[in-house]
């Protein structure tokens, strides 16, 4: 296990970028537990942190030499600016050379093809459910996103939870697809009727976090 004090001292951008590249692009061992995967991420982030520290020292010395007139001692402000600039430069260089370089063009093409195929499958399922006029498709959010539905929900149920609004947007989008009326204000009777339907669904299938949209 990585020393927790060392991990806590790692630059947050290095940590987040290491996690993003390793999980979204390079991949971690499929047989590893969550704890083992996290340990692998932290070890790599710590390695990059140490490389950044070494490079930053070199860049800082170079900046102080360039920014300070001959024979003068650099001011405190100059030292601070040199250190901050050196760290940014070193971090950018290390991430580019050690981390981003692992993402090959083939990886990018493969991911783009996967996303395109996934989008096509989702669109086909939207179309199938709409053509079948499945009355409950809003409950699984199997409805094509609709900007008008978003505006209606913001106007009618502005202060509701994230989970409620997500279901409401699907329900309103479905009603628009099916040429059914939608409420115009929070005081419409239709708004009360639809709200009751949404609350019943949330009670039957409660989300893990009501503030999140699923």
Tab-separated table of C-alpha atoms in Angstrom:
chain	number	residue	atom	x	y	z
A	1	UNK	CA	0.000	0.000	0.000
A	2	UNK	CA	1.100	3.566	-0.749
A	3	UNK	CA	1.936	5.777	2.236
A	4	UNK	CA	-1.231	7.834	2.878
A	5	UNK	CA	0.744	10.961	3.756
A	6	UNK	CA	2.526	10.793	0.405
A	7	UNK	CA	-0.772	10.301	-1.423
A	8	UNK	CA	-2.381	13.265	0.316
A	9	UNK	CA	0.487	15.460	-0.840
A	10	UNK	CA	0.066	14.675	-4.538
A	11	UNK	CA	-1.046	17.477	-6.840
A	12	UNK	CA	-4.804	16.988	-7.400
A	13	UNK	CA	-4.563	17.477	-11.149
A	14	UNK	CA	-1.966	14.718	-11.334
A	15	UNK	CA	-4.251	12.439	-9.310
A	16	UNK	CA	-7.374	13.160	-11.359
A	17	UNK	CA	-5.615	12.861	-14.715
A	18	UNK	CA	-3.897	9.645	-13.699
A	19	UNK	CA	-7.216	8.141	-12.659
A	20	UNK	CA	-8.925	9.334	-15.846
A	21	UNK	CA	-6.313	7.992	-18.241
A	22	UNK	CA	-5.842	4.662	-16.474
A	23	UNK	CA	-9.544	3.950	-16.032
A	24	UNK	CA	-10.950	5.398	-19.272
A	25	UNK	CA	-8.140	4.605	-21.701
A	26	UNK	CA	-5.274	2.371	-20.603
A	27	UNK	CA	-7.221	0.089	-18.316
A	28	UNK	CA	-6.472	-1.598	-15.021
A	29	UNK	CA	-6.111	-5.300	-14.370
A	30	UNK	CA	-9.575	-6.921	-14.678
A	31	UNK	CA	-8.798	-9.313	-11.835
A	32	UNK	CA	-7.886	-6.590	-9.385
A	33	UNK	CA	-10.145	-5.574	-6.521
A	34	UNK	CA	-11.289	-1.958	-6.186
A	35	UNK	CA	-8.689	-1.419	-3.459
A	36	UNK	CA	-5.938	-2.864	-5.656
A	37	UNK	CA	-6.986	-0.686	-8.587
A	38	UNK	CA	-6.959	2.399	-6.386
A	39	UNK	CA	-3.516	1.440	-5.103
A	40	UNK	CA	-2.254	1.112	-8.691
A	41	UNK	CA	-3.612	4.560	-9.546
A	42	UNK	CA	-2.038	6.100	-6.478
A	43	UNK	CA	1.334	4.482	-7.147
A	44	UNK	CA	1.381	5.850	-10.674
A	45	UNK	CA	0.260	9.285	-9.496
A	46	UNK	CA	3.022	9.284	-6.872
A	47	UNK	CA	5.585	8.379	-9.523
A	48	UNK	CA	4.422	11.260	-11.703
A	49	UNK	CA	4.441	13.579	-8.691
A	50	UNK	CA	8.069	12.732	-7.954
A	51	UNK	CA	9.049	13.271	-11.593
A	52	UNK	CA	7.233	16.607	-11.565
A	53	UNK	CA	9.059	17.699	-8.423
A	54	UNK	CA	12.430	16.908	-9.974
A	55	UNK	CA	11.601	18.724	-13.219
A	56	UNK	CA	10.139	21.701	-11.349
A	57	UNK	CA	13.401	22.255	-9.479
A	58	UNK	CA	15.259	22.506	-12.771
A	59	UNK	CA	12.686	24.841	-14.329
A	60	UNK	CA	12.588	27.017	-11.216
A	61	UNK	CA	16.349	27.501	-11.209
A	62	UNK	CA	16.249	28.340	-14.908
A	63	UNK	CA	13.424	30.865	-14.424
A	64	UNK	CA	15.176	32.608	-11.518
A	65	UNK	CA	18.311	32.935	-13.591
A	66	UNK	CA	16.392	34.426	-16.535
A	67	UNK	CA	14.142	36.730	-14.480
A	68	UNK	CA	16.765	38.176	-12.102
A	69	UNK	CA	19.181	40.874	-13.293
A	70	UNK	CA	22.864	39.919	-12.944
A	71	UNK	CA	24.264	40.582	-9.503
A	72	UNK	CA	20.858	40.949	-7.853
A	73	UNK	CA	19.022	38.688	-5.429
A	74	UNK	CA	15.559	37.565	-6.639
A	75	UNK	CA	12.679	39.111	-4.712
A	76	UNK	CA	10.184	37.056	-2.760
A	77	UNK	CA	7.539	37.680	-5.406
A	78	UNK	CA	9.912	36.584	-8.154
A	79	UNK	CA	10.655	33.379	-6.255
A	80	UNK	CA	6.950	32.625	-5.825
A	81	UNK	CA	6.186	33.302	-9.494
A	82	UNK	CA	9.154	31.206	-10.601
A	83	UNK	CA	8.068	28.296	-8.413
A	84	UNK	CA	4.451	28.401	-9.608
A	85	UNK	CA	5.463	28.695	-13.251
A	86	UNK	CA	8.018	25.911	-12.906
A	87	UNK	CA	5.464	23.568	-11.321
A	88	UNK	CA	2.901	24.142	-14.064
A	89	UNK	CA	5.520	23.648	-16.760
A	90	UNK	CA	6.897	20.501	-15.130
A	91	UNK	CA	3.454	19.010	-14.545
A	92	UNK	CA	2.417	19.651	-18.136
A	93	UNK	CA	5.607	18.060	-19.451
A	94	UNK	CA	5.408	14.968	-17.215
A	95	UNK	CA	1.729	14.329	-17.914
A	96	UNK	CA	2.290	14.675	-21.651
A	97	UNK	CA	5.352	12.424	-21.770
A	98	UNK	CA	4.420	9.811	-19.173
A	99	UNK	CA	0.620	9.704	-19.180
A	100	UNK	CA	-1.026	11.159	-22.290
A	101	UNK	CA	1.466	9.393	-24.545
A	102	UNK	CA	-0.091	6.074	-23.479
A	103	UNK	CA	-3.299	6.992	-25.315
A	104	UNK	CA	-2.578	5.817	-28.855
A	105	UNK	CA	-4.461	6.828	-32.032
A	106	UNK	CA	-5.817	3.271	-32.240
A	107	UNK	CA	-7.292	3.632	-28.755
A	108	UNK	CA	-8.996	6.876	-29.740
A	109	UNK	CA	-10.447	5.366	-32.929
A	110	UNK	CA	-11.676	2.305	-31.048
A	111	UNK	CA	-13.383	4.438	-28.407
A	112	UNK	CA	-14.969	6.703	-31.014
A	113	UNK	CA	-16.319	3.655	-32.860
A	114	UNK	CA	-17.670	2.188	-29.611
A	115	UNK	CA	-19.417	5.436	-28.648
A	116	UNK	CA	-20.886	5.793	-32.139
A	117	UNK	CA	-22.225	2.224	-31.993
A	118	UNK	CA	-23.646	2.778	-28.522
A	119	UNK	CA	-25.356	5.998	-29.618
A	120	UNK	CA	-26.882	4.151	-32.565
A	121	UNK	CA	-28.229	1.395	-30.311
A	122	UNK	CA	-29.741	3.965	-27.934
A	123	UNK	CA	-31.356	5.817	-30.835
A	124	UNK	CA	-32.789	2.577	-32.217
A	125	UNK	CA	-34.275	1.724	-28.823
A	126	UNK	CA	-35.770	5.220	-28.552
A	127	UNK	CA	-37.357	4.799	-31.985
A	128	UNK	CA	-38.646	1.287	-31.234
A	129	UNK	CA	-40.278	2.346	-27.960
A	130	UNK	CA	-41.817	5.425	-29.569
A	131	UNK	CA	-43.246	3.498	-32.521
A	132	UNK	CA	-44.661	0.890	-30.142
A	133	UNK	CA	-46.174	3.730	-28.073
A	134	UNK	CA	-45.080	2.019	-24.863
A	135	UNK	CA	-47.009	3.889	-22.207
A	136	UNK	CA	-44.468	3.364	-19.429
A	137	UNK	CA	-41.266	4.042	-21.347
A	138	UNK	CA	-40.749	7.242	-19.366
A	139	UNK	CA	-40.214	5.197	-16.204
A	140	UNK	CA	-36.972	3.772	-17.596
A	141	UNK	CA	-36.133	7.063	-19.350
A	142	UNK	CA	-36.319	5.254	-22.681
A	143	UNK	CA	-37.382	8.507	-24.325
A	144	UNK	CA	-35.326	10.746	-26.585
A	145	UNK	CA	-34.170	13.864	-24.670
A	146	UNK	CA	-36.256	16.904	-25.538
A	147	UNK	CA	-35.269	20.527	-24.858
A	148	UNK	CA	-38.920	21.592	-24.683
A	149	UNK	CA	-39.517	18.992	-21.979
A	150	UNK	CA	-36.584	20.373	-19.995
A	151	UNK	CA	-38.053	23.880	-20.139
A	152	UNK	CA	-41.500	22.639	-19.089
A	153	UNK	CA	-40.073	20.797	-16.093
A	154	UNK	CA	-37.979	23.792	-15.047
A	155	UNK	CA	-41.077	25.971	-15.153
A	156	UNK	CA	-43.546	23.581	-13.512
A	157	UNK	CA	-41.342	21.667	-11.038
A	158	UNK	CA	-38.413	24.011	-10.493
A	159	UNK	CA	-37.740	23.061	-6.868
A	160	UNK	CA	-38.133	19.293	-7.114
A	161	UNK	CA	-35.290	16.809	-6.550
A	162	UNK	CA	-32.929	15.703	-9.285
A	163	UNK	CA	-34.510	12.247	-9.491
A	164	UNK	CA	-38.009	13.732	-9.743
A	165	UNK	CA	-36.996	16.153	-12.501
A	166	UNK	CA	-35.254	13.427	-14.484
A	167	UNK	CA	-38.425	11.322	-14.509
A	168	UNK	CA	-40.544	14.388	-15.186
A	169	UNK	CA	-38.445	15.270	-18.233
A	170	UNK	CA	-38.902	11.752	-19.597
A	171	UNK	CA	-42.636	11.835	-18.943
A	172	UNK	CA	-43.092	15.223	-20.601
A	173	UNK	CA	-40.894	14.190	-23.538
A	174	UNK	CA	-43.021	11.064	-23.967
A	175	UNK	CA	-46.237	13.091	-23.904
A	176	UNK	CA	-44.819	15.427	-26.554
A	177	UNK	CA	-43.899	12.423	-28.719
A	178	UNK	CA	-47.406	11.005	-28.256
A	179	UNK	CA	-49.076	14.372	-28.987
A	180	UNK	CA	-50.537	14.545	-25.483
A	181	UNK	CA	-50.992	17.800	-23.541
A	182	UNK	CA	-48.356	19.008	-21.087
A	183	UNK	CA	-48.805	21.425	-18.159
A	184	UNK	CA	-48.049	25.086	-18.675
A	185	UNK	CA	-47.827	26.191	-15.034
A	186	UNK	CA	-47.451	24.566	-11.584
A	187	UNK	CA	-51.135	25.319	-10.967
A	188	UNK	CA	-52.508	23.218	-13.856
A	189	UNK	CA	-54.568	20.222	-12.802
A	190	UNK	CA	-52.530	18.205	-15.289
A	191	UNK	CA	-49.369	19.166	-13.379
A	192	UNK	CA	-50.874	17.745	-10.183
A	193	UNK	CA	-51.925	14.533	-11.944
A	194	UNK	CA	-48.502	13.987	-13.536
A	195	UNK	CA	-46.733	14.832	-10.290
A	196	UNK	CA	-48.718	12.105	-8.533
A	197	UNK	CA	-47.633	9.600	-11.217
A	198	UNK	CA	-43.986	10.561	-10.806
A	199	UNK	CA	-44.133	10.360	-7.015
A	200	UNK	CA	-45.753	6.907	-7.241
A	201	UNK	CA	-42.907	5.722	-9.477
A	202	UNK	CA	-40.255	7.154	-7.140
A	203	UNK	CA	-41.912	5.401	-4.220
A	204	UNK	CA	-42.065	2.101	-6.109
A	205	UNK	CA	-38.461	2.376	-7.336
A	206	UNK	CA	-36.608	4.815	-5.065
A	207	UNK	CA	-33.220	6.081	-6.318
A	208	UNK	CA	-30.076	5.651	-4.244
A	209	UNK	CA	-29.737	9.433	-4.027
A	210	UNK	CA	-32.894	11.503	-4.663
A	211	UNK	CA	-30.786	14.515	-5.596
A	212	UNK	CA	-29.103	12.673	-8.468
A	213	UNK	CA	-30.913	11.971	-11.726
A	214	UNK	CA	-30.099	8.183	-11.550
